[in-house]
PDB file of C-alpha atoms in Angstrom:
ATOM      1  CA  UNK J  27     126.314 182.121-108.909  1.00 59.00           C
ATOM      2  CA  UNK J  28     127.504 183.309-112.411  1.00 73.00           C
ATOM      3  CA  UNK J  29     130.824 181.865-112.956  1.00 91.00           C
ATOM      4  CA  UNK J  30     132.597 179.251-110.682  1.00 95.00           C
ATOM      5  CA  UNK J  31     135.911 177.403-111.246  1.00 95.00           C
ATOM      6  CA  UNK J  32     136.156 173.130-110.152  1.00 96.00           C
ATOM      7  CA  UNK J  33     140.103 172.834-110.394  1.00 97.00           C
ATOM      8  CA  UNK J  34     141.997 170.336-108.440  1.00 97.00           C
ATOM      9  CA  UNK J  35     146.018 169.882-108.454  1.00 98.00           C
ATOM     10  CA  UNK J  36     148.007 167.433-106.319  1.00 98.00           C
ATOM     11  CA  UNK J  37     151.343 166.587-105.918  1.00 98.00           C
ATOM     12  CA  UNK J  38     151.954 163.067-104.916  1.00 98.00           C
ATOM     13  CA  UNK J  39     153.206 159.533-105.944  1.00 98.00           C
ATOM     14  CA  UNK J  40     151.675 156.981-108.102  1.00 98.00           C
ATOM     15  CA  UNK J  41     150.051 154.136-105.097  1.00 98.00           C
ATOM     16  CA  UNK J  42     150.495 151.625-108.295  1.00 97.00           C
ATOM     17  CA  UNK J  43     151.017 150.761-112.024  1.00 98.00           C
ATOM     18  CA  UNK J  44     148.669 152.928-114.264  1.00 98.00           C
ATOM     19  CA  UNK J  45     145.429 150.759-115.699  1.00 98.00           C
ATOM     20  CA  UNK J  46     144.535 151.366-119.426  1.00 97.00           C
ATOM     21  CA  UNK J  47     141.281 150.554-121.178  1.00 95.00           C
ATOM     22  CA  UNK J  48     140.823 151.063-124.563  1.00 94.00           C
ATOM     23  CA  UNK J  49     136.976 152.089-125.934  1.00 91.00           C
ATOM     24  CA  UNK J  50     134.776 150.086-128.396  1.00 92.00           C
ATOM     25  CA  UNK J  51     134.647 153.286-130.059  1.00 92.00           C
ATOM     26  CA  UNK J  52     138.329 153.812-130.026  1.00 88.00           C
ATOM     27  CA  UNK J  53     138.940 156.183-126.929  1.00 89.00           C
ATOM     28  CA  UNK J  54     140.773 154.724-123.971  1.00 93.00           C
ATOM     29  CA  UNK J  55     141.548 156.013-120.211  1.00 96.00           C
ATOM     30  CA  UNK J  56     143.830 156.066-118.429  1.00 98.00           C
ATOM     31  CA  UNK J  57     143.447 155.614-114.527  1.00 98.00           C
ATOM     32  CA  UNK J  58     145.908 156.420-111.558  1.00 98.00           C
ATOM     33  CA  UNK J  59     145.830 156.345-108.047  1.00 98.00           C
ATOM     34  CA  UNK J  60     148.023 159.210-107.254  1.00 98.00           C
ATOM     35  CA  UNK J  61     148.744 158.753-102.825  1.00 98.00           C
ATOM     36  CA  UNK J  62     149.147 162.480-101.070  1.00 98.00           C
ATOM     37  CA  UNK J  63     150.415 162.296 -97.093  1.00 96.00           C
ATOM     38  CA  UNK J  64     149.534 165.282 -94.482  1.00 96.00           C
ATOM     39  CA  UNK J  65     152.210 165.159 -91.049  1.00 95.00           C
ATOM     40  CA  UNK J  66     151.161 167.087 -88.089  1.00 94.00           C
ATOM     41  CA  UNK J  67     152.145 167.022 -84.388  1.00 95.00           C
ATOM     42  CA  UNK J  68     149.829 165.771 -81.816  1.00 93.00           C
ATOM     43  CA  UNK J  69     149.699 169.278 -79.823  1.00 93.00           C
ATOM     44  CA  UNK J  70     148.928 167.361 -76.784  1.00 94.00           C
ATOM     45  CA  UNK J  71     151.408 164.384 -77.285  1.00 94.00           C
ATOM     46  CA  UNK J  72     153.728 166.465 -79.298  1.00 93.00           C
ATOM     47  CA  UNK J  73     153.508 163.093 -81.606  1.00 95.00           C
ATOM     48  CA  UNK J  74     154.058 163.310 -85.540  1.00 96.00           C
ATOM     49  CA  UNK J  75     151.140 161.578 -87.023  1.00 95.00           C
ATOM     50  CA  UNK J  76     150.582 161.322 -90.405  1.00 96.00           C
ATOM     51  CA  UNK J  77     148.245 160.169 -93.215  1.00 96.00           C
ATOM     52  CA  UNK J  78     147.899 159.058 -96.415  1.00 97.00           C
ATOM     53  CA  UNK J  79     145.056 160.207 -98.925  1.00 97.00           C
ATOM     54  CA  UNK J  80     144.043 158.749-101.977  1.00 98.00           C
ATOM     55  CA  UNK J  81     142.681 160.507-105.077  1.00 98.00           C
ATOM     56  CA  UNK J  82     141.714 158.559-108.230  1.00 98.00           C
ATOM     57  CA  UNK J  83     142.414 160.099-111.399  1.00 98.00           C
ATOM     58  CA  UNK J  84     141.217 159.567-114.987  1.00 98.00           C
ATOM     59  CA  UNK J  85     142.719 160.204-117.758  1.00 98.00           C
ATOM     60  CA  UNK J  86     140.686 160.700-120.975  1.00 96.00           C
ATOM     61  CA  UNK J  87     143.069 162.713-123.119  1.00 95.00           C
ATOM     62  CA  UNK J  88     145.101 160.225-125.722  1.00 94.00           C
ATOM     63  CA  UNK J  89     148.477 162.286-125.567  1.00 95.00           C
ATOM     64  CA  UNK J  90     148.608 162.587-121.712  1.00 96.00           C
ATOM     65  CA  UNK J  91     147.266 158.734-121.241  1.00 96.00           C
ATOM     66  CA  UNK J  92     150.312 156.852-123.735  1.00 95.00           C
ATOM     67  CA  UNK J  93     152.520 159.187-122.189  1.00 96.00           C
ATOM     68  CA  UNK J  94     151.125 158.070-118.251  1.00 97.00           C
ATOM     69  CA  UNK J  95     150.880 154.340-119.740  1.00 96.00           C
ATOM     70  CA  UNK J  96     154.432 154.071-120.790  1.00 96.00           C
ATOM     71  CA  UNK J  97     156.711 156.501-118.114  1.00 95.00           C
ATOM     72  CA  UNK J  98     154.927 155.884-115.150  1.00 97.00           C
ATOM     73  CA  UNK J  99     154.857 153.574-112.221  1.00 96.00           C
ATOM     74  CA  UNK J 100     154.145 152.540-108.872  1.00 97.00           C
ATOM     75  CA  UNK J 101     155.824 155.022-106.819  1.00 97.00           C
ATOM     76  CA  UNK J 102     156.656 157.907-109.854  1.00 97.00           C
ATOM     77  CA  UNK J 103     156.194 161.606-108.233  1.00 98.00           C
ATOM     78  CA  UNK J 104     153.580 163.413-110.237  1.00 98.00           C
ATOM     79  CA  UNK J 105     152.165 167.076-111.092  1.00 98.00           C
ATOM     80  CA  UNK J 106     148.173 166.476-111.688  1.00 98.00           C
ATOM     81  CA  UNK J 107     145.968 169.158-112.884  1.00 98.00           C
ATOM     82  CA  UNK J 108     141.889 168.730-113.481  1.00 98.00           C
ATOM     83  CA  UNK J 109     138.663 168.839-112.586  1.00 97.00           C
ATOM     84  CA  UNK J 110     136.768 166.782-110.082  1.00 97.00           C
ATOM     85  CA  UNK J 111     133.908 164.780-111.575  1.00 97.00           C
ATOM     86  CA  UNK J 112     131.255 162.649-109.939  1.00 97.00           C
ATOM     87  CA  UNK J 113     129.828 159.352-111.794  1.00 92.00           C
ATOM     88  CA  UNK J 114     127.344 157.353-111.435  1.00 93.00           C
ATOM     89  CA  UNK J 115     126.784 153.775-112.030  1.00 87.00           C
ATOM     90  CA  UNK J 116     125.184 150.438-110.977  1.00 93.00           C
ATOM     91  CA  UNK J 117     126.807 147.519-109.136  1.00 94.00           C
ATOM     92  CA  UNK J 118     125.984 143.988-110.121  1.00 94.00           C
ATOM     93  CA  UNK J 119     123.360 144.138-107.924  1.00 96.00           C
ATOM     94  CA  UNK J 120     121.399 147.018-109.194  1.00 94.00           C
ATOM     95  CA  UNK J 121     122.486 149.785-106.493  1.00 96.00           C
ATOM     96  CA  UNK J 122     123.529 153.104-107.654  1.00 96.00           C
ATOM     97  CA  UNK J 123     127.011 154.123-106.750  1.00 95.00           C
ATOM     98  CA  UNK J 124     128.941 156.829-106.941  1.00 96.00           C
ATOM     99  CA  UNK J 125     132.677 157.764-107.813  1.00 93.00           C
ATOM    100  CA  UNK J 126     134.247 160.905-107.508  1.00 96.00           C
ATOM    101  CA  UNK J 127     137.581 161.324-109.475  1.00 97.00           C
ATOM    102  CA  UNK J 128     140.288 164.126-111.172  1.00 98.00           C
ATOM    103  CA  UNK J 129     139.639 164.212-114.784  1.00 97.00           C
ATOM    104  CA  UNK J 130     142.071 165.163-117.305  1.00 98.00           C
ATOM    105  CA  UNK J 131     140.186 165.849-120.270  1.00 95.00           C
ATOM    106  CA  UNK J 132     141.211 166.444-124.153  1.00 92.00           C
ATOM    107  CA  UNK J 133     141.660 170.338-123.590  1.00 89.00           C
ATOM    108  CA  UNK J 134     141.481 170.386-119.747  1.00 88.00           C
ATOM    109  CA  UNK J 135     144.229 169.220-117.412  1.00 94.00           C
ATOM    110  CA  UNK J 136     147.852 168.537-117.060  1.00 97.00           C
ATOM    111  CA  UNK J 137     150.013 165.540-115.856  1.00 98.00           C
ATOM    112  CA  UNK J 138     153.490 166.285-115.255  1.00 97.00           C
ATOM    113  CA  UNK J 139     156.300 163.715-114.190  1.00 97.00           C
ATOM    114  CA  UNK J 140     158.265 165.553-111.663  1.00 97.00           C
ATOM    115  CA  UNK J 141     161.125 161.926-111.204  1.00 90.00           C
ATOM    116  CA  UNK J 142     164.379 163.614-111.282  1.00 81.00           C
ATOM    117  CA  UNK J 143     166.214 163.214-114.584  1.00 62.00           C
ATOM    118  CA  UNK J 144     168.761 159.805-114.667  1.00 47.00           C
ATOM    119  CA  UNK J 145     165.587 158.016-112.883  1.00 51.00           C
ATOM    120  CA  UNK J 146     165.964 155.433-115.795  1.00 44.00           C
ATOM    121  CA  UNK J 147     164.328 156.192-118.796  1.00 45.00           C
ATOM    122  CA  UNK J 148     163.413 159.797-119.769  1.00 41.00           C
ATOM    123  CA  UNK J 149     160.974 160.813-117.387  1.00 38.00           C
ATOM    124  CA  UNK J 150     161.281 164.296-117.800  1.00 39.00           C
ATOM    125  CA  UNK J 151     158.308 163.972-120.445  1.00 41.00           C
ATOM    126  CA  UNK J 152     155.103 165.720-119.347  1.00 44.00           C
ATOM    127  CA  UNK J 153     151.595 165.288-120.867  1.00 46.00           C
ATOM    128  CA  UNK J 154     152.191 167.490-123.553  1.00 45.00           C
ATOM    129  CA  UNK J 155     154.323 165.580-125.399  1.00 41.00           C
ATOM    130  CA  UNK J 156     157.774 167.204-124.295  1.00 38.00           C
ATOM    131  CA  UNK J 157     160.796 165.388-123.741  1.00 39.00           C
ATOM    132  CA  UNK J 158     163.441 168.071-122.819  1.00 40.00           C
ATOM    133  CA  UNK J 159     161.752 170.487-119.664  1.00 41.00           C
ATOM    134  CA  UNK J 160     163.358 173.687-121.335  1.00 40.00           C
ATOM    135  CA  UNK J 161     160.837 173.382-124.467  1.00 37.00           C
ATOM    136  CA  UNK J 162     157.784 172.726-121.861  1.00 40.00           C
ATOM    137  CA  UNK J 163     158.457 176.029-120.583  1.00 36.00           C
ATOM    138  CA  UNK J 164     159.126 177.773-123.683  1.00 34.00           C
ATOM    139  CA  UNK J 165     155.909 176.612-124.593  1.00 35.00           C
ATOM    140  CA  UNK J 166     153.989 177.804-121.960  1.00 37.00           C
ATOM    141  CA  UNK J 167     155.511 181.809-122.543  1.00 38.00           C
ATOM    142  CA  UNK J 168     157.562 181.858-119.705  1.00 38.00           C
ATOM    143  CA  UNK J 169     161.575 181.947-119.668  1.00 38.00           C
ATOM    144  CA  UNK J 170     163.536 178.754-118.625  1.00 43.00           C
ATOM    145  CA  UNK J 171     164.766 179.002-114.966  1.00 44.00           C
ATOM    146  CA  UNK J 172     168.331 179.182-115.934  1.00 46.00           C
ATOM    147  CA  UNK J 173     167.999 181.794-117.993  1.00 48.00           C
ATOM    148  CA  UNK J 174     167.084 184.056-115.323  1.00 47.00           C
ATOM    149  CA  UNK J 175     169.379 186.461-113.415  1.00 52.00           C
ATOM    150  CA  UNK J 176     169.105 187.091-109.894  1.00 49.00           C
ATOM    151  CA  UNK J 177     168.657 191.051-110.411  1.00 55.00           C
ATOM    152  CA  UNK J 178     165.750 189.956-113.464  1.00 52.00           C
ATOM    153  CA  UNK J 179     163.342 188.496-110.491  1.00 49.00           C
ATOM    154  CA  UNK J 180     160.527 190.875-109.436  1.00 49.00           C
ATOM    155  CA  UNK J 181     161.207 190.372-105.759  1.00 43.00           C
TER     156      UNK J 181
END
């Protein structure tokens, strides 16, 4: 196959307090556990089951990471955009193991906190180093939401 696309976004809360490491070289990551839950009803029981999933997520851009590292906590609602990536590494023991995680890289990926505003600090901020939502979308070419007229929508 010629071209193929690996892109992976959830929606879901942080499971716990982002963990930083910084690089001998000066690079650091970011990780996150970022919890997504799936409800369905038991069609025989009619019961509403549900469960959780969790996706690890690393963070390797600098901007995106402080930003992650200082808004974001156990619990925060997030917007994750990357790519999955499988590493592999030895255990203490010698045996190969395997981890398969989103990656936000340098010019790949988004993270955006999606807390309501008055949440306690200004949590509005998304990965790209925005602080007010209305410049985040002027950014990305597209009109702020209330700009928009009823009549303007294409639908």
């Amino acid at each position: 196959m010629s071209g193929s696309v690996n892109k992976v976004i959830i929606i879901g809360n942080c499971a716990r307090d982002p963990e930083t490491r910084n690089f001998a070289n000066g690079g650091k990551v970011c990780n996150l556990t970022v919890v997504t839950n799936e409800t369905w009803r038991d069609k025989q029981t009619g019961e509403r089951k549900e469960r959780a999933e969790f996706h690890k997520v690393a963070i390797f851009n600098e901007v995106i990471a402080n930003n992650a590292e200082r808004y974001l906590k156990k619990g925060s609602k997030v917007y994750v955009e990357g790519k999955l990536e499988t590493r592999k590494w030895q255990d203490q023991s010698g045996q190969d193991r395997y981890s398969t995680e989103v990656t936000i890289r340098p010019f790949g990926g988004e993270l955006t906190f999606l807390d309501p505003a008055g949440g306690g600090e200004d949590r509005q901020d998304s990965g790209r180093g925005f602080a007010d939502p209305k410049h985040e979308t002027a950014y990305r070419g597209q009109a702020p939401a209330d700009d928009l007229d009823g009549d303007d929508l294409p639908f």
